[in-house]
Amino acid sequence: MTEALPSTSNPNQIWIYDTTLRDGTQREGLSVSLEDKLRIARQLDQLGVPFIEGGWPGANPRDVQFFWQLKEEPLKQAEVVAFCSTRRPHVSAAEDSLLQAILAAGTRWVTIFGKSWDLHVTEGLKCSLEENLEMIRDTVAYLRSQGRRVIYDAEHWFDGYKHNRDYALKTLAAAIASGAEWLVLCDTNGGTLPHEISSIVRDVASFISVGAHSCAPLPPQIGIHTHNDSDTAVANAIAAVMEGAKMVQGTINGYGERCGNANLCSLIPNLQLKLGYQCLADAQLPQITEVSRFVSEVVNLAPDEHAPFVGRSAFAHKGGIHVSAVERNPLTYEHIQPEQIGNRRRIVISDQAGISNVVAKARTFGIELDKHNPTARQILQRLKELESEGYQFEAAEASFDLLMREALGKRQHFFEIKGFQVHCDLVEGRSNTNALATVKLTVNGQDILEAAEGNGPVAALDRALRKALVNFYPQIAQFELSDYKVRILDGHSGTAAKTRVLVESKNGHQRWTTVGVSPNILEASYQAVVEGLEYGLMLHMMAETVLSTSS
């Protein structure tokens, strides 16, 4: 836990303040339960984030319960912070019920936001400019008298400064004189650009340093809170840090209202790896990719695969020339080592691939392939032929692995499909489509005929195949069809259009994706489902081989 004024311990220390659980949850379409918030808080605590804003106690029962729960089971490293506004106009801080809820949360640090922009004071609060200053003074002083340490968020700071600099600085002076230890300058509307951030933060730093507030209990430090409405939130935060800001507020994956907040998953690596600031312990920085994906999973939002640093495609190489160069020296096309932030390099296979892609991709599957081996050229040629027909192997790496093993004579065929039929019952007024699938296949020389029903033809086909195979391969019971995507490749062809189907399967600890293409959607689905089952069986057999060898 943070025992001293944080900003005095290390001149290169940047104090990360995570507001995913408060500002981040204001994103449209994002909703979290109490358990979700607790899981995310503990993950951030493990990452080594020093300040975690937990919410606004009193605003809703969930946030009240969140702080109660953390009093029973405290975080190990981080300070959990309660958030609230200044007291209401014409009511003393000691009598304001919102501030009583803040005190009841029991946190040592409290973040209070107040109005910096005179427009918001007169139009929003409907009070005088002097009353707003008194609200700031009274609120901060009251919380300090109750033993709380105060972070003051200057809401709409940059807009307020640009419209009325003198008054905006008076609001900071009020917070400083009452004992605020941090002054966080907020670009609440997200409309400020980096050069403006630099100039204004520099002016604030000068305003503080001239000694006009020597009567303050503690010397205040500057923080920055940026929104991404101009797509400059990360750049703005970096600009503020380079002008002396020591606290950076943001969210995991940039979640937040409207266009989001500054993305800590980009900010932290930029500050630490490129500018030499200390945000997290060096041993904890590689956890940031895992935390990004964990949070997206908990809040039930698909991860941004193309996100800088932590996205699955952040270090993916597709062009043949790129892959060849990266294989020789990763610095040619990678700005950092992906392992530094817990990510990894990926070689993407597509019709733009060269022989270097094939060789590098084979290596990731444990296959050593010489680029001078004629089979490597055959694989590349087959890849390009299939991609021209509509297959997409960059999204279906399991199918490409099977293609390589087939060409090398190393693919094991666990069963042989002789045929299948699917019958659907379409009932008017019902959203579900009952389907019956019949499959005929051969396993170990034995002919099998099996049928199964499902909610739709693909589910029925998948169940029939599993039912036919499970007695021979019991591990299939652990396989699950986890995702199914369909794309029409040439819509102008009408009902004769080719369809690409991607099927994602999993076995509890691994995921793999296979692809099928056909003018018949059921045929395409059948291809992808069959390969998914085959690939899962291959993974199981390979794991069994490793275990038996090691024992």
Short mmCIF file of N, CA and C in Angstrom, two decimals, residues 378-467:
data_model
loop_
_atom_site.label_atom_id
_atom_site.label_comp_id
_atom_site.label_asym_id
_atom_site.label_seq_id
_atom_site.Cartn_x
_atom_site.Cartn_y
_atom_site.Cartn_z
N GLN A 378 5.08 -26.68 -52.90
CA GLN A 378 3.77 -27.29 -53.17
C GLN A 378 2.73 -26.77 -52.18
N ILE A 379 3.13 -26.64 -50.91
CA ILE A 379 2.20 -26.12 -49.90
C ILE A 379 1.82 -24.68 -50.24
N LEU A 380 2.80 -23.87 -50.61
CA LEU A 380 2.53 -22.48 -50.96
C LEU A 380 1.58 -22.39 -52.17
N GLN A 381 1.83 -23.23 -53.17
CA GLN A 381 0.98 -23.21 -54.35
C GLN A 381 -0.44 -23.63 -54.01
N ARG A 382 -0.56 -24.68 -53.19
CA ARG A 382 -1.90 -25.14 -52.80
C ARG A 382 -2.62 -24.09 -51.97
N LEU A 383 -1.88 -23.42 -51.11
CA LEU A 383 -2.44 -22.34 -50.31
C LEU A 383 -3.05 -21.26 -51.21
N LYS A 384 -2.31 -20.82 -52.19
CA LYS A 384 -2.76 -19.75 -53.07
C LYS A 384 -3.97 -20.20 -53.89
N GLU A 385 -3.96 -21.47 -54.32
CA GLU A 385 -5.10 -21.99 -55.08
C GLU A 385 -6.37 -21.97 -54.23
N LEU A 386 -6.26 -22.46 -53.01
CA LEU A 386 -7.43 -22.53 -52.13
C LEU A 386 -7.92 -21.13 -51.75
N GLU A 387 -6.99 -20.20 -51.47
CA GLU A 387 -7.40 -18.84 -51.13
C GLU A 387 -8.12 -18.18 -52.31
N SER A 388 -7.72 -18.50 -53.54
CA SER A 388 -8.40 -17.94 -54.70
C SER A 388 -9.82 -18.50 -54.83
N GLU A 389 -10.04 -19.67 -54.22
CA GLU A 389 -11.38 -20.27 -54.24
C GLU A 389 -12.26 -19.75 -53.11
N GLY A 390 -11.67 -18.99 -52.18
CA GLY A 390 -12.46 -18.41 -51.10
C GLY A 390 -12.04 -18.83 -49.71
N TYR A 391 -11.11 -19.77 -49.59
CA TYR A 391 -10.62 -20.17 -48.27
C TYR A 391 -9.83 -19.01 -47.66
N GLN A 392 -9.81 -18.97 -46.33
CA GLN A 392 -9.08 -17.91 -45.64
C GLN A 392 -8.32 -18.55 -44.48
N PHE A 393 -7.03 -18.78 -44.67
CA PHE A 393 -6.27 -19.53 -43.69
C PHE A 393 -5.69 -18.66 -42.58
N GLU A 394 -5.65 -17.34 -42.80
CA GLU A 394 -5.16 -16.51 -41.70
C GLU A 394 -6.13 -16.54 -40.53
N ALA A 395 -7.40 -16.83 -40.81
CA ALA A 395 -8.40 -16.94 -39.74
C ALA A 395 -8.68 -18.40 -39.37
N ALA A 396 -8.02 -19.34 -40.05
CA ALA A 396 -8.27 -20.77 -39.81
C ALA A 396 -6.94 -21.51 -39.83
N GLU A 397 -6.11 -21.24 -38.82
CA GLU A 397 -4.77 -21.79 -38.81
C GLU A 397 -4.76 -23.31 -38.63
N ALA A 398 -5.79 -23.84 -37.98
CA ALA A 398 -5.85 -25.30 -37.81
C ALA A 398 -5.99 -25.99 -39.16
N SER A 399 -6.79 -25.41 -40.05
CA SER A 399 -6.95 -25.99 -41.39
C SER A 399 -5.63 -25.92 -42.16
N PHE A 400 -4.86 -24.85 -41.96
CA PHE A 400 -3.58 -24.76 -42.64
C PHE A 400 -2.59 -25.79 -42.10
N ASP A 401 -2.63 -26.02 -40.80
CA ASP A 401 -1.78 -27.05 -40.20
C ASP A 401 -2.09 -28.41 -40.81
N LEU A 402 -3.38 -28.71 -40.97
CA LEU A 402 -3.77 -29.99 -41.59
C LEU A 402 -3.33 -30.05 -43.05
N LEU A 403 -3.43 -28.93 -43.74
CA LEU A 403 -2.99 -28.89 -45.14
C LEU A 403 -1.50 -29.21 -45.24
N MET A 404 -0.70 -28.62 -44.36
CA MET A 404 0.74 -28.89 -44.38
C MET A 404 1.04 -30.36 -44.09
N ARG A 405 0.38 -30.90 -43.10
CA ARG A 405 0.65 -32.29 -42.72
C ARG A 405 0.20 -33.25 -43.82
N GLU A 406 -0.85 -32.89 -44.53
CA GLU A 406 -1.30 -33.71 -45.66
C GLU A 406 -0.23 -33.73 -46.74
N ALA A 407 0.33 -32.56 -47.06
CA ALA A 407 1.35 -32.47 -48.09
C ALA A 407 2.62 -33.23 -47.70
N LEU A 408 2.91 -33.25 -46.41
CA LEU A 408 4.12 -33.91 -45.92
C LEU A 408 3.90 -35.39 -45.62
N GLY A 409 2.65 -35.85 -45.82
CA GLY A 409 2.35 -37.25 -45.53
C GLY A 409 2.30 -37.55 -44.05
N LYS A 410 2.03 -36.54 -43.23
CA LYS A 410 2.03 -36.72 -41.77
C LYS A 410 0.64 -36.53 -41.16
N ARG A 411 -0.38 -36.38 -42.01
CA ARG A 411 -1.72 -36.17 -41.47
C ARG A 411 -2.37 -37.51 -41.16
N GLN A 412 -2.85 -37.64 -39.95
CA GLN A 412 -3.53 -38.87 -39.54
C GLN A 412 -5.02 -38.70 -39.77
N HIS A 413 -5.62 -39.65 -40.49
CA HIS A 413 -7.05 -39.62 -40.75
C HIS A 413 -7.74 -40.56 -39.77
N PHE A 414 -8.52 -39.99 -38.87
CA PHE A 414 -9.13 -40.77 -37.80
C PHE A 414 -10.43 -41.44 -38.26
N PHE A 415 -11.03 -40.90 -39.31
CA PHE A 415 -12.29 -41.48 -39.81
C PHE A 415 -12.46 -41.03 -41.25
N GLU A 416 -13.39 -41.65 -41.96
CA GLU A 416 -13.67 -41.30 -43.34
C GLU A 416 -15.17 -41.11 -43.51
N ILE A 417 -15.56 -39.92 -43.98
CA ILE A 417 -16.96 -39.62 -44.20
C ILE A 417 -17.42 -40.21 -45.52
N LYS A 418 -18.50 -40.99 -45.47
CA LYS A 418 -19.07 -41.58 -46.69
C LYS A 418 -20.22 -40.75 -47.25
N GLY A 419 -20.86 -39.97 -46.38
CA GLY A 419 -21.97 -39.15 -46.82
C GLY A 419 -22.75 -38.59 -45.65
N PHE A 420 -23.60 -37.60 -45.92
CA PHE A 420 -24.46 -37.05 -44.86
C PHE A 420 -25.70 -36.46 -45.50
N GLN A 421 -26.77 -36.40 -44.69
CA GLN A 421 -28.01 -35.75 -45.10
C GLN A 421 -28.52 -34.92 -43.94
N VAL A 422 -29.17 -33.81 -44.27
CA VAL A 422 -29.76 -32.96 -43.23
C VAL A 422 -31.18 -32.63 -43.65
N HIS A 423 -32.11 -32.80 -42.73
CA HIS A 423 -33.52 -32.48 -42.97
C HIS A 423 -33.97 -31.45 -41.93
N CYS A 424 -34.59 -30.37 -42.41
CA CYS A 424 -35.03 -29.29 -41.52
C CYS A 424 -36.54 -29.18 -41.52
N ASP A 425 -37.10 -28.93 -40.33
CA ASP A 425 -38.53 -28.66 -40.17
C ASP A 425 -38.70 -27.17 -39.91
N LEU A 426 -39.22 -26.44 -40.86
CA LEU A 426 -39.46 -25.02 -40.69
C LEU A 426 -40.91 -24.80 -40.27
N VAL A 427 -41.11 -24.31 -39.06
CA VAL A 427 -42.45 -24.11 -38.52
C VAL A 427 -42.72 -22.62 -38.43
N GLU A 428 -43.77 -22.15 -39.09
CA GLU A 428 -44.09 -20.73 -39.10
C GLU A 428 -44.37 -20.23 -37.69
N GLY A 429 -43.78 -19.07 -37.38
CA GLY A 429 -44.01 -18.47 -36.07
C GLY A 429 -43.03 -18.92 -35.01
N ARG A 430 -42.13 -19.87 -35.37
CA ARG A 430 -41.15 -20.34 -34.39
C ARG A 430 -39.76 -19.89 -34.80
N SER A 431 -39.00 -19.39 -33.80
CA SER A 431 -37.65 -18.91 -34.09
C SER A 431 -36.66 -20.05 -34.23
N ASN A 432 -36.93 -21.18 -33.59
CA ASN A 432 -36.02 -22.32 -33.67
C ASN A 432 -36.34 -23.19 -34.88
N THR A 433 -35.30 -23.74 -35.48
CA THR A 433 -35.45 -24.64 -36.62
C THR A 433 -34.99 -26.03 -36.20
N ASN A 434 -35.91 -26.96 -36.08
CA ASN A 434 -35.53 -28.33 -35.75
C ASN A 434 -34.89 -28.98 -36.97
N ALA A 435 -33.78 -29.66 -36.75
CA ALA A 435 -33.07 -30.30 -37.86
C ALA A 435 -32.67 -31.70 -37.45
N LEU A 436 -32.65 -32.59 -38.42
CA LEU A 436 -32.21 -33.97 -38.22
C LEU A 436 -31.09 -34.24 -39.21
N ALA A 437 -29.92 -34.64 -38.69
CA ALA A 437 -28.77 -34.95 -39.55
C ALA A 437 -28.46 -36.44 -39.46
N THR A 438 -28.16 -37.04 -40.60
CA THR A 438 -27.73 -38.43 -40.67
C THR A 438 -26.35 -38.47 -41.31
N VAL A 439 -25.42 -39.18 -40.67
CA VAL A 439 -24.05 -39.29 -41.20
C VAL A 439 -23.68 -40.75 -41.37
N LYS A 440 -22.91 -41.01 -42.41
CA LYS A 440 -22.38 -42.34 -42.65
C LYS A 440 -20.86 -42.21 -42.75
N LEU A 441 -20.15 -42.98 -41.93
CA LEU A 441 -18.71 -42.88 -41.93
C LEU A 441 -18.08 -44.22 -41.59
N THR A 442 -16.78 -44.29 -41.81
CA THR A 442 -16.02 -45.49 -41.52
C THR A 442 -14.93 -45.16 -40.50
N VAL A 443 -14.86 -45.97 -39.45
CA VAL A 443 -13.82 -45.80 -38.43
C VAL A 443 -13.15 -47.16 -38.23
N ASN A 444 -11.85 -47.19 -38.43
CA ASN A 444 -11.08 -48.43 -38.26
C ASN A 444 -11.70 -49.60 -39.04
N GLY A 445 -12.16 -49.30 -40.26
CA GLY A 445 -12.74 -50.33 -41.12
C GLY A 445 -14.17 -50.68 -40.80
N GLN A 446 -14.75 -50.04 -39.83
CA GLN A 446 -16.13 -50.33 -39.43
C GLN A 446 -17.07 -49.22 -39.92
N ASP A 447 -18.13 -49.61 -40.61
CA ASP A 447 -19.12 -48.64 -41.11
C ASP A 447 -20.08 -48.24 -40.00
N ILE A 448 -20.32 -46.95 -39.90
CA ILE A 448 -21.20 -46.41 -38.85
C ILE A 448 -22.26 -45.54 -39.52
N LEU A 449 -23.51 -45.72 -39.11
CA LEU A 449 -24.61 -44.87 -39.55
C LEU A 449 -25.24 -44.29 -38.30
N GLU A 450 -25.30 -42.96 -38.21
CA GLU A 450 -25.80 -42.33 -36.98
C GLU A 450 -26.63 -41.10 -37.33
N ALA A 451 -27.56 -40.78 -36.45
CA ALA A 451 -28.42 -39.61 -36.65
C ALA A 451 -28.55 -38.85 -35.34
N ALA A 452 -28.81 -37.54 -35.47
CA ALA A 452 -29.01 -36.71 -34.28
C ALA A 452 -29.81 -35.48 -34.66
N GLU A 453 -30.52 -34.94 -33.69
CA GLU A 453 -31.29 -33.72 -33.88
C GLU A 453 -30.52 -32.54 -33.29
N GLY A 454 -30.85 -31.37 -33.79
CA GLY A 454 -30.23 -30.16 -33.27
C GLY A 454 -31.03 -28.94 -33.60
N ASN A 455 -30.70 -27.84 -32.93
CA ASN A 455 -31.35 -26.56 -33.20
C ASN A 455 -30.66 -25.93 -34.41
N GLY A 456 -31.05 -26.35 -35.58
CA GLY A 456 -30.42 -25.90 -36.81
C GLY A 456 -29.58 -27.00 -37.42
N PRO A 457 -29.35 -26.93 -38.72
CA PRO A 457 -28.66 -28.01 -39.43
C PRO A 457 -27.22 -28.23 -39.00
N VAL A 458 -26.49 -27.15 -38.68
CA VAL A 458 -25.09 -27.31 -38.30
C VAL A 458 -24.98 -27.99 -36.94
N ALA A 459 -25.82 -27.59 -36.01
CA ALA A 459 -25.81 -28.23 -34.69
C ALA A 459 -26.16 -29.71 -34.80
N ALA A 460 -27.13 -30.02 -35.65
CA ALA A 460 -27.53 -31.42 -35.84
C ALA A 460 -26.39 -32.23 -36.45
N LEU A 461 -25.73 -31.67 -37.46
CA LEU A 461 -24.62 -32.35 -38.10
C LEU A 461 -23.47 -32.58 -37.11
N ASP A 462 -23.16 -31.58 -36.35
CA ASP A 462 -22.09 -31.68 -35.36
C ASP A 462 -22.41 -32.78 -34.33
N ARG A 463 -23.66 -32.83 -33.86
CA ARG A 463 -24.04 -33.83 -32.86
C ARG A 463 -24.01 -35.24 -33.45
N ALA A 464 -24.45 -35.38 -34.70
CA ALA A 464 -24.45 -36.70 -35.33
C ALA A 464 -23.02 -37.23 -35.47
N LEU A 465 -22.10 -36.37 -35.88
CA LEU A 465 -20.71 -36.79 -36.01
C LEU A 465 -20.12 -37.20 -34.67
N ARG A 466 -20.37 -36.41 -33.65
CA ARG A 466 -19.84 -36.74 -32.31
C ARG A 466 -20.43 -38.06 -31.81
N LYS A 467 -21.72 -38.21 -32.03
CA LYS A 467 -22.40 -39.43 -31.58
C LYS A 467 -21.81 -40.66 -32.26
#
